[in-house]
Amino acid sequence: MTSTAQELHPAPTLEPGRTILELKGLEKRYPGTHALKPINLAFKASEIHAIVGENGAGKSTLIKLLTGVMPRTSGDVIWEGKPAALATPHEAMALGINAVHQEVVLCRHLTVAANMFLGEEASRFGILQQRAMVREAQKIIDDLGFDLPAHVVLGDLTIGQQQLIAAARATVRGTKFLIFDEPTAYLTRKEADQLFTLIRRLKGEGVTIIYISHRMEEVFELADRVSVLRDGTLVGTRNIAETNDAELVKMMINRSIEQVYHKEHFTPGATLLEARNLSGKGFENVSMTVRAGEIVGLYGLIGAGRSEFVTTLYGRHRKSAGQILWEGKEVQVNSEHDAIRIGMALAPESRRDQGLCLNLPVGLNLNLPIYKRISSNLLISSAQEKTEADRQIANLRIKTPTRNALASSLSGGNQQKIVIGKWLAHGAKLFIFDEPTVGVDVGTKAEIYRLFGELLSKGAGIILISSYLPEVYELADTLHVFRRGKLVATHGFHTANHEEILTQALAEKQEKPGGQI
Amino acid sequence: MSTEAIPAERPKRNYNALFGLTLLALLVLLWIILSVATPSFASANNISNLLRQGSMIAILAVGQTFVIITGGIDLSVGAVVGFATVIVAMLINAGVPIFLAILITLLVGVAIGLFHGFGIVKMGLPPFIITLATLTSLRGIGLLMTNGNSISINNDAFQLFSRSSFLGVPNLFWMVILVGIPAYIFLHHSRWGRYLFSVGSNAEASRLSGVNVQRTIYMAYTLSGLCAAFVGVLLASRIGIGNPTQAEGWELQAIASSVIGGTSLFGAVGSVHGPLLGAFILATINNGANLLNVNAFWQRIITGVLIIVIVYFDGLRRRGK
């Protein structure tokens, strides 16, 4: 393939409405798991087809089969009327099937242009035609309406911008069938809008789009049809005009939407933690209390100072002024170690970077905070190590073959349960949850919320940080709103409405937060 | 959505033990082949010799493995061995009682390890860099202290130790057991061992779970330094001199033993028995090659090929092919 813009643009050959790709009894088994039960589904040319389902429902497996990353166990794939083997990624790409993943899979240290032409560089007598490629790439980017330079290093762009580049890259390779796997997870609202424009435009050019997302509002905004997967089975396909939120959620989890936000009210007990005029890096003069049996919600945009505030409480960063009181007495929290000793526990925002030892067993991850307790002097009681791990696995309903399975082999939701579960045995009194349900499906969300209730009933207090307003709104007994490092408003349970809270968090009302609303 | 279910792997409960058995089988196989191929291999003399040859690298490899499990590397161990021979030789020649001389030498090893920890934790230097710096400067310090000469140790009792046997097994090999058993208990049955793994897997997650990451790193390098100083004492006893240029390249042999023994250079994977077996496999190959009159240059090539082959097959098995 050469590198002129004309040849790189999509070359659809089918008129809209005709079937481009058909799955007949497509099936995938792993040892011990039936990841995808035989599926029959036809995708039409020039449609946006959303696929929704919980984590572990089989969406990723389906994508891997379609993009040739993994071989199928049985069934047929009919591409433009002819059977296709789809044995390798190369074959899928040659047919015109391409995917844009949630995490950007590009080379951060190369330029935007170099990434656009990666593997298909223009060269003359073996010498790269760098300037020509930058010109070409810039033309494509401008053409798509993205306001981005082609000559800069990819890593200098925001994650959202990189995602746009990844999308642009996928569109210029003769793509007829493009899969977006949760593309907006890291995008701002503005970037998401640019992406949606691109997607609609591709549809106009005859490309079939598969759009996978946890966000219902995006599905209803974009899609023509939607298919629901549950436990590896195709539950059904609906025209978007003929369905609604509630029906899709019910199809996904087999349970109604009201049961998701599970809120129990307890009478608050004694004050556990008090911050008095606390200041530190990224926030100033914040005062609040957390009592036993209550959830204190912290809402605000990313960068508003919520995370900085709690990591300072937790001893990760030094406070610059103010006091921290624990059960009425002033305490010095100089390290995470101090915080844990006092009785705090933090489930961090990024489970991959901060929450889990991925290449170690589930059991070790669960026991990590309590090894001191389950070892006499230096030696670990292996019986206790086993019972503690098995108890948490059963208690939290973590889906894992055994406690010796590696944490990396579990689904995202189950990994999140480990991040939370490891503190339950520790006996902490104050739990800090930083974005506990990011990238987690509705079913796991419901389980995590139920867990909150359990903790509260045992007399614990919870600080809940979320960028997702419905979550803090439905769960928090006290809701604090952060804006630019300051605590700007405090509400009781349901004493303010969404608009008020949003306005307080945004103030200037310029941009909605992180595409989450 | 990268969060969706990857097929759950079948439990690898006995993976470590299994891999250890494979290595043991390889070692026994080598011994059988060499016993048949050469008349002298199976002699008591040669086996003793082989155990002596492998012992010192084996002890180094154990310390090295602790460091590698945390995701680091200790390039200084060879230099520490050479430096330790100088220290112990000088102390003994100065009339310091043997036990005190050994104790002080071991403390020097601990101090070097603490310095590595300090460089990594407090100065933020990569382990590769700080231990590389120690590698070259320790040799220099040793040469300054000795004016470039070897120091003959004038104490027969000290030298006798490494040449003697107990229950027919060379004392040097008993030292491997002396180090190996506590090391095994420490790594696999103590919480500090668990912390070595967790820090190597994800330092941030460990920190947030209340693990003292800095102390864990200090500990790993201190133990490596301690093992190296101990090997220095053994080497001084064996060759009867203190010389800072001794043990050239032993750090690479220690790393090779560790890696052959199943340790992952990315951290969080490793054992104690693996590196021990790895060290004796390397020693057997060298010993066997000598007996078979294989050119010494070839021995180095064989070692290189062996590293590639074993680590490749280990990687295949880990990925479950």
PDB file of C-alpha atoms in Angstrom, chain A residues 65-229:
ATOM      1  CA  LEU A  65     -12.252 -13.098  17.110  1.00  0.00           C
ATOM      2  CA  LEU A  66     -13.276 -10.425  14.611  1.00  0.00           C
ATOM      3  CA  THR A  67      -9.838  -8.800  14.500  1.00  0.00           C
ATOM      4  CA  GLY A  68      -8.040 -12.134  14.155  1.00  0.00           C
ATOM      5  CA  VAL A  69      -6.191 -11.809  17.459  1.00  0.00           C
ATOM      6  CA  MET A  70      -7.485 -15.223  18.530  1.00  0.00           C
ATOM      7  CA  PRO A  71      -8.847 -18.163  16.559  1.00  0.00           C
ATOM      8  CA  ARG A  72     -12.483 -19.166  17.052  1.00  0.00           C
ATOM      9  CA  THR A  73     -13.468 -22.569  18.367  1.00  0.00           C
ATOM     10  CA  SER A  74     -16.260 -23.106  15.843  1.00  0.00           C
ATOM     11  CA  GLY A  75     -18.758 -21.285  13.629  1.00  0.00           C
ATOM     12  CA  ASP A  76     -18.484 -19.253  10.442  1.00  0.00           C
ATOM     13  CA  VAL A  77     -17.767 -15.656   9.638  1.00  0.00           C
ATOM     14  CA  ILE A  78     -19.179 -14.506   6.292  1.00  0.00           C
ATOM     15  CA  TRP A  79     -17.481 -11.385   4.951  1.00  0.00           C
ATOM     16  CA  GLU A  80     -19.168  -9.796   1.938  1.00  0.00           C
ATOM     17  CA  GLY A  81     -20.806 -13.116   1.115  1.00  0.00           C
ATOM     18  CA  LYS A  82     -17.660 -15.224   1.366  1.00  0.00           C
ATOM     19  CA  PRO A  83     -16.425 -17.241   4.338  1.00  0.00           C
ATOM     20  CA  ALA A  84     -13.430 -15.665   6.050  1.00  0.00           C
ATOM     21  CA  ALA A  85     -10.948 -17.499   8.244  1.00  0.00           C
ATOM     22  CA  LEU A  86      -9.838 -14.436  10.227  1.00  0.00           C
ATOM     23  CA  ALA A  87      -6.878 -16.403  11.496  1.00  0.00           C
ATOM     24  CA  THR A  88      -4.446 -13.520  11.880  1.00  0.00           C
ATOM     25  CA  PRO A  89      -4.715  -9.762  12.579  1.00  0.00           C
ATOM     26  CA  HIS A  90      -3.086  -9.232   9.224  1.00  0.00           C
ATOM     27  CA  GLU A  91      -5.891 -11.065   7.427  1.00  0.00           C
ATOM     28  CA  ALA A  92      -8.555  -9.048   9.268  1.00  0.00           C
ATOM     29  CA  MET A  93      -6.838  -5.808   8.331  1.00  0.00           C
ATOM     30  CA  ALA A  94      -6.463  -6.875   4.725  1.00  0.00           C
ATOM     31  CA  LEU A  95     -10.225  -7.391   4.564  1.00  0.00           C
ATOM     32  CA  GLY A  96     -10.775  -3.926   6.025  1.00  0.00           C
ATOM     33  CA  ILE A  97     -11.541  -4.809   9.641  1.00  0.00           C
ATOM     34  CA  ASN A  98      -9.845  -2.540  12.148  1.00  0.00           C
ATOM     35  CA  ALA A  99     -10.150  -1.686  15.830  1.00  0.00           C
ATOM     36  CA  VAL A 100      -9.533   1.332  18.064  1.00  0.00           C
ATOM     37  CA  HIS A 101      -8.884   0.275  21.637  1.00  0.00           C
ATOM     38  CA  GLN A 102      -9.586   1.961  24.944  1.00  0.00           C
ATOM     39  CA  GLU A 103      -5.916   2.227  25.751  1.00  0.00           C
ATOM     40  CA  VAL A 104      -3.888   3.822  22.990  1.00  0.00           C
ATOM     41  CA  VAL A 105      -1.698   1.171  21.393  1.00  0.00           C
ATOM     42  CA  LEU A 106       0.740   3.438  19.615  1.00  0.00           C
ATOM     43  CA  CYS A 107       4.357   4.477  20.031  1.00  0.00           C
ATOM     44  CA  ARG A 108       4.451   7.393  22.426  1.00  0.00           C
ATOM     45  CA  HIS A 109       7.988   8.406  21.502  1.00  0.00           C
ATOM     46  CA  LEU A 110       7.394   8.739  17.781  1.00  0.00           C
ATOM     47  CA  THR A 111       5.743  11.654  16.041  1.00  0.00           C
ATOM     48  CA  VAL A 112       2.068  11.743  15.170  1.00  0.00           C
ATOM     49  CA  ALA A 113       2.940  11.345  11.490  1.00  0.00           C
ATOM     50  CA  ALA A 114       5.280   8.418  12.146  1.00  0.00           C
ATOM     51  CA  ASN A 115       2.495   6.705  14.066  1.00  0.00           C
ATOM     52  CA  MET A 116      -0.027   7.345  11.311  1.00  0.00           C
ATOM     53  CA  PHE A 117       2.185   5.568   8.808  1.00  0.00           C
ATOM     54  CA  LEU A 118       3.680   2.996  11.153  1.00  0.00           C
ATOM     55  CA  GLY A 119       4.341  -0.168   9.161  1.00  0.00           C
ATOM     56  CA  GLU A 120       3.464   1.552   5.891  1.00  0.00           C
ATOM     57  CA  GLU A 121       6.101   4.249   5.732  1.00  0.00           C
ATOM     58  CA  ALA A 122       6.667   6.097   2.505  1.00  0.00           C
ATOM     59  CA  SER A 123      10.232   5.728   1.378  1.00  0.00           C
ATOM     60  CA  ARG A 124      12.321   6.259  -1.697  1.00  0.00           C
ATOM     61  CA  PHE A 125      15.396   4.044  -2.216  1.00  0.00           C
ATOM     62  CA  GLY A 126      15.123   2.970   1.403  1.00  0.00           C
ATOM     63  CA  ILE A 127      15.211   6.529   2.707  1.00  0.00           C
ATOM     64  CA  LEU A 128      12.126   7.628   4.680  1.00  0.00           C
ATOM     65  CA  GLN A 129      10.250  10.504   3.170  1.00  0.00           C
ATOM     66  CA  GLN A 130       9.660  12.161   6.481  1.00  0.00           C
ATOM     67  CA  ARG A 131       8.474  15.532   5.312  1.00  0.00           C
ATOM     68  CA  ALA A 132       6.087  14.039   2.808  1.00  0.00           C
ATOM     69  CA  MET A 133       4.609  11.842   5.523  1.00  0.00           C
ATOM     70  CA  VAL A 134       4.134  14.778   7.907  1.00  0.00           C
ATOM     71  CA  ARG A 135       2.401  16.715   5.101  1.00  0.00           C
ATOM     72  CA  GLU A 136       0.208  13.744   4.293  1.00  0.00           C
ATOM     73  CA  ALA A 137      -0.665  13.102   7.938  1.00  0.00           C
ATOM     74  CA  GLN A 138      -1.477  16.763   8.518  1.00  0.00           C
ATOM     75  CA  LYS A 139      -3.786  16.715   5.516  1.00  0.00           C
ATOM     76  CA  ILE A 140      -5.666  13.713   6.873  1.00  0.00           C
ATOM     77  CA  ILE A 141      -5.954  15.222  10.367  1.00  0.00           C
ATOM     78  CA  ASP A 142      -7.140  18.575   9.037  1.00  0.00           C
ATOM     79  CA  ASP A 143      -9.544  16.792   6.761  1.00  0.00           C
ATOM     80  CA  LEU A 144     -11.063  15.013   9.750  1.00  0.00           C
ATOM     81  CA  GLY A 145     -11.438  18.340  11.522  1.00  0.00           C
ATOM     82  CA  PHE A 146      -9.058  17.638  14.391  1.00  0.00           C
ATOM     83  CA  ASP A 147      -7.030  20.637  15.413  1.00  0.00           C
ATOM     84  CA  LEU A 148      -3.774  18.724  16.006  1.00  0.00           C
ATOM     85  CA  PRO A 149      -0.202  19.066  14.672  1.00  0.00           C
ATOM     86  CA  ALA A 150       1.262  16.074  12.825  1.00  0.00           C
ATOM     87  CA  HIS A 151       4.928  16.781  13.548  1.00  0.00           C
ATOM     88  CA  VAL A 152       4.866  16.644  17.345  1.00  0.00           C
ATOM     89  CA  VAL A 153       5.767  13.616  19.433  1.00  0.00           C
ATOM     90  CA  LEU A 154       2.653  11.602  20.251  1.00  0.00           C
ATOM     91  CA  GLY A 155       3.433  11.447  23.972  1.00  0.00           C
ATOM     92  CA  ASP A 156       3.182  15.256  24.178  1.00  0.00           C
ATOM     93  CA  LEU A 157      -0.529  15.082  23.379  1.00  0.00           C
ATOM     94  CA  THR A 158      -3.202  14.355  25.972  1.00  0.00           C
ATOM     95  CA  ILE A 159      -4.535  10.817  26.186  1.00  0.00           C
ATOM     96  CA  GLY A 160      -7.726  12.035  24.544  1.00  0.00           C
ATOM     97  CA  GLN A 161      -5.852  13.563  21.634  1.00  0.00           C
ATOM     98  CA  GLN A 162      -3.839  10.392  21.241  1.00  0.00           C
ATOM     99  CA  GLN A 163      -7.100   8.488  21.070  1.00  0.00           C
ATOM    100  CA  LEU A 164      -8.246  10.745  18.229  1.00  0.00           C
ATOM    101  CA  ILE A 165      -4.993  10.032  16.391  1.00  0.00           C
ATOM    102  CA  ALA A 166      -5.532   6.299  16.914  1.00  0.00           C
ATOM    103  CA  ALA A 167      -9.002   6.664  15.425  1.00  0.00           C
ATOM    104  CA  ALA A 168      -7.692   8.730  12.506  1.00  0.00           C
ATOM    105  CA  ARG A 169      -5.028   6.109  11.902  1.00  0.00           C
ATOM    106  CA  ALA A 170      -7.589   3.335  11.746  1.00  0.00           C
ATOM    107  CA  THR A 171      -9.740   5.220   9.266  1.00  0.00           C
ATOM    108  CA  VAL A 172      -7.087   5.761   6.609  1.00  0.00           C
ATOM    109  CA  ARG A 173      -6.286   2.144   5.906  1.00  0.00           C
ATOM    110  CA  GLY A 174      -9.063   1.127   3.603  1.00  0.00           C
ATOM    111  CA  THR A 175     -11.226   0.329   6.586  1.00  0.00           C
ATOM    112  CA  LYS A 176     -14.758  -0.890   5.959  1.00  0.00           C
ATOM    113  CA  PHE A 177     -15.490  -2.262   9.381  1.00  0.00           C
ATOM    114  CA  LEU A 178     -14.235  -0.348  12.402  1.00  0.00           C
ATOM    115  CA  ILE A 179     -14.555  -1.425  16.016  1.00  0.00           C
ATOM    116  CA  PHE A 180     -14.371   1.145  18.809  1.00  0.00           C
ATOM    117  CA  ASP A 181     -13.733  -0.458  22.184  1.00  0.00           C
ATOM    118  CA  GLU A 182     -14.790   2.033  24.875  1.00  0.00           C
ATOM    119  CA  PRO A 183     -13.047   4.887  23.091  1.00  0.00           C
ATOM    120  CA  THR A 184     -14.285   7.686  25.343  1.00  0.00           C
ATOM    121  CA  ALA A 185     -13.070   6.324  28.675  1.00  0.00           C
ATOM    122  CA  TYR A 186     -10.279   8.905  28.850  1.00  0.00           C
ATOM    123  CA  LEU A 187     -11.731  11.637  26.671  1.00  0.00           C
ATOM    124  CA  THR A 188     -13.035  15.059  27.687  1.00  0.00           C
ATOM    125  CA  ARG A 189     -16.505  15.942  26.480  1.00  0.00           C
ATOM    126  CA  LYS A 190     -15.094  18.091  23.696  1.00  0.00           C
ATOM    127  CA  GLU A 191     -12.787  15.344  22.476  1.00  0.00           C
ATOM    128  CA  ALA A 192     -15.631  12.847  22.663  1.00  0.00           C
ATOM    129  CA  ASP A 193     -17.734  15.152  20.481  1.00  0.00           C
ATOM    130  CA  GLN A 194     -14.935  15.312  17.913  1.00  0.00           C
ATOM    131  CA  LEU A 195     -14.774  11.541  17.935  1.00  0.00           C
ATOM    132  CA  PHE A 196     -18.535  11.245  17.469  1.00  0.00           C
ATOM    133  CA  THR A 197     -18.339  13.598  14.510  1.00  0.00           C
ATOM    134  CA  LEU A 198     -15.676  11.371  13.017  1.00  0.00           C
ATOM    135  CA  ILE A 199     -17.759   8.249  13.631  1.00  0.00           C
ATOM    136  CA  ARG A 200     -20.870   9.727  11.989  1.00  0.00           C
ATOM    137  CA  ARG A 201     -18.804  10.836   9.067  1.00  0.00           C
ATOM    138  CA  LEU A 202     -17.363   7.357   8.573  1.00  0.00           C
ATOM    139  CA  LYS A 203     -20.880   5.983   8.658  1.00  0.00           C
ATOM    140  CA  GLY A 204     -21.793   8.485   5.945  1.00  0.00           C
ATOM    141  CA  GLU A 205     -18.949   7.088   3.874  1.00  0.00           C
ATOM    142  CA  GLY A 206     -20.358   3.601   4.175  1.00  0.00           C
ATOM    143  CA  VAL A 207     -18.184   2.212   6.986  1.00  0.00           C
ATOM    144  CA  THR A 208     -19.743  -0.176   9.483  1.00  0.00           C
ATOM    145  CA  ILE A 209     -19.039   0.845  13.072  1.00  0.00           C
ATOM    146  CA  ILE A 210     -19.098  -1.406  16.102  1.00  0.00           C
ATOM    147  CA  TYR A 211     -19.304   0.762  19.182  1.00  0.00           C
ATOM    148  CA  ILE A 212     -18.667  -0.759  22.589  1.00  0.00           C
ATOM    149  CA  SER A 213     -19.356   1.301  25.677  1.00  0.00           C
ATOM    150  CA  HIS A 214     -20.538   1.185  29.260  1.00  0.00           C
ATOM    151  CA  ARG A 215     -22.129   4.589  28.811  1.00  0.00           C
ATOM    152  CA  MET A 216     -25.757   4.308  27.862  1.00  0.00           C
ATOM    153  CA  GLU A 217     -26.074   7.961  26.866  1.00  0.00           C
ATOM    154  CA  GLU A 218     -23.417   7.473  24.203  1.00  0.00           C
ATOM    155  CA  VAL A 219     -25.152   4.405  22.858  1.00  0.00           C
ATOM    156  CA  PHE A 220     -28.405   6.330  22.477  1.00  0.00           C
ATOM    157  CA  GLU A 221     -26.608   9.318  20.985  1.00  0.00           C
ATOM    158  CA  LEU A 222     -24.737   7.372  18.329  1.00  0.00           C
ATOM    159  CA  ALA A 223     -26.056   3.950  17.548  1.00  0.00           C
ATOM    160  CA  ASP A 224     -28.590   2.703  14.986  1.00  0.00           C
ATOM    161  CA  ARG A 225     -28.888  -0.718  16.574  1.00  0.00           C
ATOM    162  CA  VAL A 226     -27.718  -2.204  19.818  1.00  0.00           C
ATOM    163  CA  SER A 227     -26.895  -5.798  20.779  1.00  0.00           C
ATOM    164  CA  VAL A 228     -26.728  -6.987  24.356  1.00  0.00           C
ATOM    165  CA  LEU A 229     -24.379  -9.711  25.552  1.00  0.00           C
TER     166      LEU A 229
END
